[in-house]
PDB file of C-alpha atoms and ligand atoms in Angstrom:
ATOM      1  CA  PRO A1126     119.452  94.202 109.785  1.00 88.00           C
ATOM      2  CA  ASP A1127     116.931  92.856 107.270  1.00 95.00           C
ATOM      3  CA  PRO A1128     114.555  95.317 105.620  1.00 97.00           C
ATOM      4  CA  VAL A1129     111.143  95.475 107.281  1.00 97.00           C
ATOM      5  CA  VAL A1130     108.087  95.113 105.035  1.00 97.00           C
ATOM      6  CA  ALA A1131     104.776  96.140 106.600  1.00 95.00           C
ATOM      7  CA  VAL A1132     101.661  94.529 105.134  1.00 95.00           C
ATOM      8  CA  VAL A1133      98.743  96.882 105.724  1.00 93.00           C
ATOM      9  CA  GLY A1134      95.135  97.189 104.632  1.00 92.00           C
ATOM     10  CA  ARG A1135      91.662  97.079 106.074  1.00 88.00           C
ATOM     11  CA  PRO A1136      90.432  93.908 107.829  1.00 86.00           C
ATOM     12  CA  ASN A1137      89.583  90.903 105.645  1.00 90.00           C
ATOM     13  CA  VAL A1138      91.417  91.959 102.468  1.00 94.00           C
ATOM     14  CA  GLY A1139      93.758  88.960 102.773  1.00 95.00           C
ATOM     15  CA  LYS A1140      96.927  90.327 104.424  1.00 94.00           C
ATOM     16  CA  SER A1141      97.546  87.192 106.502  1.00 92.00           C
ATOM     17  CA  THR A1142      96.748  84.912 103.544  1.00 95.00           C
ATOM     18  CA  ILE A1143      99.326  86.714 101.388  1.00 97.00           C
ATOM     19  CA  ILE A1144     101.898  86.513 104.186  1.00 96.00           C
ATOM     20  CA  ASN A1145     101.348  82.761 104.533  1.00 95.00           C
ATOM     21  CA  ARG A1146     101.746  82.392 100.788  1.00 96.00           C
ATOM     22  CA  ILE A1147     105.073  84.280 100.901  1.00 96.00           C
ATOM     23  CA  LEU A1148     106.261  82.250 103.906  1.00 95.00           C
ATOM     24  CA  GLY A1149     105.197  79.000 102.256  1.00 90.00           C
ATOM     25  CA  ARG A1150     103.392  77.895 105.389  1.00 77.00           C
ATOM     26  CA  ARG A1151     100.244  78.744 107.294  1.00 77.00           C
ATOM     27  CA  GLU A1152     101.638  80.722 110.163  1.00 72.00           C
ATOM     28  CA  ALA A1153      99.678  83.980 110.107  1.00 73.00           C
ATOM     29  CA  VAL A1154      96.117  83.545 111.320  1.00 70.00           C
ATOM     30  CA  VAL A1155      93.472  83.723 108.606  1.00 70.00           C
ATOM     31  CA  GLU A1156      89.843  84.290 109.588  1.00 65.00           C
ATOM     32  CA  ASP A1157      86.577  85.124 107.904  1.00 60.00           C
ATOM     33  CA  LYS A1158      85.942  87.667 110.637  1.00 59.00           C
ATOM     34  CA  PRO A1159      88.173  90.739 110.924  1.00 54.00           C
ATOM     35  CA  GLY A1160      90.248  91.353 114.003  1.00 51.00           C
ATOM     36  CA  VAL A1161      91.938  88.033 114.740  1.00 49.00           C
ATOM     37  CA  THR A1162      95.538  89.065 114.048  1.00 53.00           C
ATOM     38  CA  ARG A1163      97.345  90.493 117.060  1.00 55.00           C
ATOM     39  CA  ASP A1164      98.447  94.119 116.720  1.00 66.00           C
ATOM     40  CA  ARG A1165     101.698  93.397 114.906  1.00 76.00           C
ATOM     41  CA  VAL A1166     103.388  90.076 114.207  1.00 85.00           C
ATOM     42  CA  PHE A1167     106.862  89.738 112.678  1.00 90.00           C
ATOM     43  CA  TYR A1168     107.866  86.928 110.322  1.00 93.00           C
ATOM     44  CA  PRO A1169     111.301  86.251 108.828  1.00 95.00           C
ATOM     45  CA  ALA A1170     110.863  85.787 105.067  1.00 96.00           C
ATOM     46  CA  GLU A1171     112.972  85.198 101.964  1.00 96.00           C
ATOM     47  CA  TRP A1172     112.690  85.666  98.216  1.00 96.00           C
ATOM     48  CA  ASN A1173     115.456  84.989  95.686  1.00 96.00           C
ATOM     49  CA  ASP A1174     118.064  84.695  98.469  1.00 95.00           C
ATOM     50  CA  LYS A1175     117.114  88.085  99.889  1.00 97.00           C
ATOM     51  CA  THR A1176     115.881  88.016 103.474  1.00 97.00           C
ATOM     52  CA  PHE A1177     113.440  90.497 104.975  1.00 97.00           C
ATOM     53  CA  THR A1178     110.967  90.777 107.841  1.00 96.00           C
ATOM     54  CA  LEU A1179     107.242  90.743 107.099  1.00 95.00           C
ATOM     55  CA  VAL A1180     104.946  92.539 109.527  1.00 93.00           C
ATOM     56  CA  ASP A1181     101.310  91.424 109.719  1.00 90.00           C
ATOM     57  CA  THR A1182      98.825  93.882 111.166  1.00 84.00           C
ATOM     58  CA  GLY A1183      95.300  93.780 112.527  1.00 72.00           C
ATOM     59  CA  GLY A1184      93.565  93.518 115.871  1.00 52.00           C
ATOM     60  CA  TRP A1185      91.111  96.397 115.909  1.00 52.00           C
ATOM     61  CA  GLU A1186      87.457  96.166 116.905  1.00 52.00           C
ATOM     62  CA  SER A1187      85.369  96.017 113.766  1.00 53.00           C
ATOM     63  CA  ASP A1188      82.271  97.694 115.172  1.00 58.00           C
ATOM     64  CA  ALA A1189      84.005 100.461 117.099  1.00 60.00           C
ATOM     65  CA  LYS A1190      83.274 104.105 116.491  1.00 64.00           C
ATOM     66  CA  GLY A1191      85.726 105.960 114.271  1.00 74.00           C
ATOM     67  CA  ILE A1192      86.867 102.645 112.872  1.00 73.00           C
ATOM     68  CA  ASN A1193      88.475 104.127 109.752  1.00 71.00           C
ATOM     69  CA  ALA A1194      90.741 106.306 111.839  1.00 73.00           C
ATOM     70  CA  GLN A1195      91.568 103.362 114.142  1.00 73.00           C
ATOM     71  CA  VAL A1196      92.526 101.123 111.260  1.00 72.00           C
ATOM     72  CA  ALA A1197      94.658 103.857 109.751  1.00 72.00           C
ATOM     73  CA  ALA A1198      96.347 104.460 113.122  1.00 75.00           C
ATOM     74  CA  GLN A1199      97.137 100.732 113.466  1.00 76.00           C
ATOM     75  CA  ALA A1200      98.627 100.674 109.994  1.00 81.00           C
ATOM     76  CA  GLU A1201     100.599 103.824 110.770  1.00 86.00           C
ATOM     77  CA  LEU A1202     102.269 102.117 113.748  1.00 84.00           C
ATOM     78  CA  ALA A1203     103.449  99.244 111.577  1.00 88.00           C
ATOM     79  CA  VAL A1204     104.520 101.550 108.769  1.00 92.00           C
ATOM     80  CA  ALA A1205     106.521 103.807 111.094  1.00 92.00           C
ATOM     81  CA  HIS A1206     109.050 101.019 111.646  1.00 90.00           C
ATOM     82  CA  ALA A1207     109.004  99.698 108.091  1.00 96.00           C
ATOM     83  CA  ASP A1208     111.306 100.262 105.128  1.00 97.00           C
ATOM     84  CA  VAL A1209     108.723  99.221 102.544  1.00 97.00           C
ATOM     85  CA  VAL A1210     104.926  98.958 102.618  1.00 97.00           C
ATOM     86  CA  ILE A1211     102.627  96.488 100.879  1.00 97.00           C
ATOM     87  CA  LEU A1212      99.126  97.940 100.772  1.00 96.00           C
ATOM     88  CA  VAL A1213      96.568  95.177 100.276  1.00 97.00           C
ATOM     89  CA  VAL A1214      93.146  95.969  98.813  1.00 97.00           C
ATOM     90  CA  ASP A1215      90.297  93.540  98.089  1.00 98.00           C
ATOM     91  CA  ALA A1216      90.005  94.054  94.340  1.00 98.00           C
ATOM     92  CA  LEU A1217      86.625  92.320  94.174  1.00 98.00           C
ATOM     93  CA  VAL A1218      85.111  94.711  96.716  1.00 97.00           C
ATOM     94  CA  GLY A1219      86.882  97.726  95.242  1.00 97.00           C
ATOM     95  CA  ILE A1220      87.907 100.943  96.975  1.00 97.00           C
ATOM     96  CA  THR A1221      86.169 101.603 100.311  1.00 94.00           C
ATOM     97  CA  ALA A1222      86.267 104.573 102.706  1.00 91.00           C
ATOM     98  CA  MET A1223      88.565 102.570 104.954  1.00 87.00           C
ATOM     99  CA  ASP A1224      91.026 101.959 102.111  1.00 92.00           C
ATOM    100  CA  GLU A1225      90.963 105.699 101.435  1.00 93.00           C
ATOM    101  CA  ALA A1226      91.706 106.465 105.103  1.00 89.00           C
ATOM    102  CA  ILE A1227      94.752 104.199 105.006  1.00 90.00           C
ATOM    103  CA  VAL A1228      95.918 105.747 101.726  1.00 94.00           C
ATOM    104  CA  GLN A1229      95.669 109.235 103.240  1.00 92.00           C
ATOM    105  CA  MET A1230      97.941 108.142 106.074  1.00 90.00           C
ATOM    106  CA  LEU A1231     100.388 106.446 103.675  1.00 92.00           C
ATOM    107  CA  ARG A1232     100.669 109.604 101.550  1.00 94.00           C
ATOM    108  CA  ARG A1233     101.985 111.489 104.585  1.00 92.00           C
ATOM    109  CA  VAL A1234     104.483 108.755 105.442  1.00 91.00           C
ATOM    110  CA  ARG A1235     106.100 108.637 101.980  1.00 89.00           C
ATOM    111  CA  LYS A1236     107.718 105.194 102.078  1.00 94.00           C
ATOM    112  CA  PRO A1237     108.281 102.927  99.071  1.00 96.00           C
ATOM    113  CA  LEU A1238     104.995 101.160  98.446  1.00 97.00           C
ATOM    114  CA  LEU A1239     103.578  98.241  96.496  1.00 97.00           C
ATOM    115  CA  LEU A1240      99.849  98.009  95.862  1.00 98.00           C
ATOM    116  CA  ALA A1241      98.522  94.438  96.009  1.00 98.00           C
ATOM    117  CA  ALA A1242      95.129  93.947  94.339  1.00 98.00           C
ATOM    118  CA  ASN A1243      94.129  90.759  96.139  1.00 98.00           C
ATOM    119  CA  LYS A1244      91.490  88.085  95.441  1.00 98.00           C
ATOM    120  CA  ILE A1245      92.200  88.036  91.699  1.00 98.00           C
ATOM    121  CA  ASP A1246      91.849  84.261  91.592  1.00 98.00           C
ATOM    122  CA  ASP A1247      91.320  84.122  87.814  1.00 97.00           C
ATOM    123  CA  ALA A1248      92.553  86.032  84.749  1.00 95.00           C
ATOM    124  CA  TYR A1249      89.042  87.217  83.905  1.00 96.00           C
ATOM    125  CA  GLN A1250      88.967  89.193  87.182  1.00 97.00           C
ATOM    126  CA  GLU A1251      91.970  91.342  86.262  1.00 95.00           C
ATOM    127  CA  PRO A1252      89.904  94.377  85.176  1.00 95.00           C
ATOM    128  CA  GLU A1253      88.853  94.644  88.839  1.00 96.00           C
ATOM    129  CA  ALA A1254      92.515  95.076  89.754  1.00 98.00           C
ATOM    130  CA  ALA A1255      93.004  97.834  87.187  1.00 97.00           C
ATOM    131  CA  ALA A1256      90.227  99.828  88.890  1.00 97.00           C
ATOM    132  CA  LEU A1257      92.585 100.259  91.866  1.00 98.00           C
ATOM    133  CA  TRP A1258      94.668 102.730  89.845  1.00 98.00           C
ATOM    134  CA  GLY A1259      91.961 105.036  91.219  1.00 97.00           C
ATOM    135  CA  LEU A1260      93.635 104.999  94.629  1.00 97.00           C
ATOM    136  CA  GLY A1261      96.474 107.065  93.197  1.00 97.00           C
ATOM    137  CA  MET A1262      99.068 104.735  94.748  1.00 96.00           C
ATOM    138  CA  GLY A1263     100.625 103.505  91.526  1.00 96.00           C
ATOM    139  CA  GLU A1264     100.274 100.234  89.675  1.00 97.00           C
ATOM    140  CA  PRO A1265      97.970  97.630  91.233  1.00 98.00           C
ATOM    141  CA  HIS A1266      99.612  94.178  91.226  1.00 98.00           C
ATOM    142  CA  PRO A1267      96.914  91.557  90.755  1.00 98.00           C
ATOM    143  CA  VAL A1268      97.456  88.701  93.210  1.00 98.00           C
ATOM    144  CA  SER A1269      95.614  85.820  94.806  1.00 98.00           C
ATOM    145  CA  GLY A1270      96.800  84.988  98.293  1.00 98.00           C
ATOM    146  CA  VAL A1271      94.692  81.834  98.242  1.00 97.00           C
ATOM    147  CA  HIS A1272      95.961  80.474  94.915  1.00 97.00           C
ATOM    148  CA  GLY A1273      99.382  82.126  94.797  1.00 97.00           C
ATOM    149  CA  ARG A1274      98.638  83.815  91.485  1.00 97.00           C
ATOM    150  CA  GLY A1275     100.821  86.908  90.869  1.00 98.00           C
ATOM    151  CA  ILE A1276     102.724  86.608  94.153  1.00 98.00           C
ATOM    152  CA  ALA A1277     106.094  85.855  92.505  1.00 97.00           C
ATOM    153  CA  ASP A1278     105.797  88.886  90.212  1.00 97.00           C
ATOM    154  CA  MET A1279     104.869  91.080  93.158  1.00 98.00           C
ATOM    155  CA  LEU A1280     107.869  89.826  95.161  1.00 98.00           C
ATOM    156  CA  ASP A1281     110.173  90.560  92.211  1.00 98.00           C
ATOM    157  CA  GLU A1282     108.850  94.129  92.309  1.00 97.00           C
ATOM    158  CA  LEU A1283     109.277  94.225  96.082  1.00 97.00           C
ATOM    159  CA  LEU A1284     112.990  93.423  95.799  1.00 97.00           C
ATOM    160  CA  LYS A1285     113.372  96.313  93.343  1.00 96.00           C
ATOM    161  CA  VAL A1286     111.997  98.896  95.790  1.00 94.00           C
ATOM    162  CA  MET A1287     113.628  97.382  98.882  1.00 91.00           C
TER     163      MET A1287
HETATM  164  P1  LIG B1532      93.265  89.911 106.725  1.00 80.33           P
HETATM  165  O1  LIG B1532      92.246  90.288 107.749  1.00 80.33           O
HETATM  166  O2  LIG B1532      93.542  91.060 105.801  1.00 80.33           O
HETATM  167  O3  LIG B1532      94.511  89.333 107.297  1.00 80.33           O
HETATM  168  O4  LIG B1532      92.587  88.785 105.796  1.00 80.33           O
HETATM  169  P2  LIG B1532      92.737  87.191 105.874  1.00 80.33           P
HETATM  170  O5  LIG B1532      94.048  86.782 105.291  1.00 80.33           O
HETATM  171  O6  LIG B1532      92.434  86.724 107.247  1.00 80.33           O
HETATM  172  O7  LIG B1532      91.612  86.747 104.833  1.00 80.33           O
HETATM  173  C1  LIG B1532      90.261  87.141 105.021  1.00 80.33           C
HETATM  174  C2  LIG B1532      89.359  86.280 104.174  1.00 80.33           C
HETATM  175  O8  LIG B1532      89.608  86.496 102.784  1.00 80.33           O
HETATM  176  C3  LIG B1532      89.559  84.769 104.398  1.00 80.33           C
HETATM  177  O9  LIG B1532      88.308  84.142 104.327  1.00 80.33           O
HETATM  178  C4  LIG B1532      90.445  84.371 103.244  1.00 80.33           C
HETATM  179  O10 LIG B1532      90.315  83.016 102.902  1.00 80.33           O
HETATM  180  C5  LIG B1532      89.930  85.275 102.131  1.00 80.33           C
HETATM  181  N1  LIG B1532      90.968  85.518 101.111  1.00 80.33           N
HETATM  182  C6  LIG B1532      92.228  85.945 101.313  1.00 80.33           C
HETATM  183  N2  LIG B1532      92.916  86.024 100.159  1.00 80.33           N
HETATM  184  C7  LIG B1532      92.071  85.624  99.184  1.00 80.33           C
HETATM  185  C8  LIG B1532      92.203  85.464  97.750  1.00 80.33           C
HETATM  186  O11 LIG B1532      93.242  85.693  97.147  1.00 80.33           O
HETATM  187  N3  LIG B1532      91.091  85.053  97.081  1.00 80.33           N
HETATM  188  C9  LIG B1532      89.925  84.771  97.708  1.00 80.33           C
HETATM  189  N4  LIG B1532      88.892  84.364  96.964  1.00 80.33           N
HETATM  190  N5  LIG B1532      89.769  84.901  99.056  1.00 80.33           N
HETATM  191  C10 LIG B1532      90.820  85.314  99.782  1.00 80.33           C
HETATM  192 MG1  LIG B1533      95.044  89.043 109.282  1.00 80.33          MG
END
């Protein structure tokens, strides 16, 4: 079976946008409001003749109590069945408590991981991506889901850890 790649991160960081960019079509639902993606959606994907399954995540209530724990639990479900994880962070917002909650969960799981520093639409924003070294999850890969910037490099790295 194809390797399963779970795309996780707090709501609104651009998970679905990145997935659409990888798929080359707008299939995953993108919204300005968090919580529109169903719990877990699977998409067959391909890069350099290698096929894999992308898993989009989301679907929690944004104003619920204990939201950080809920988001982390959602991500954990997706990650449990994954071979590789792409953690997406909004590099322009920087590290939030919810990102930290997800990172804590991912540390316990110990699966191969790529850190995507999203919303780096221009070269001058790259210092914002470097700040995500602070998560302690390795090298942040600056990407723009909207413009496609950095996605090819990130996918090359993905194939290496897959
Ligand atoms: P998700 O909740 O993590 O799946 O995030 P979405 O993919 O639905 O995106 C949330 C919002 O962020 C939408 O308004 C997107 O257009 C925007 N967004 C996603 N990726 C980028 C990016 O690379 N650059 C910018 N500027 N906005 C982005
Ligand atoms: Mg989404």
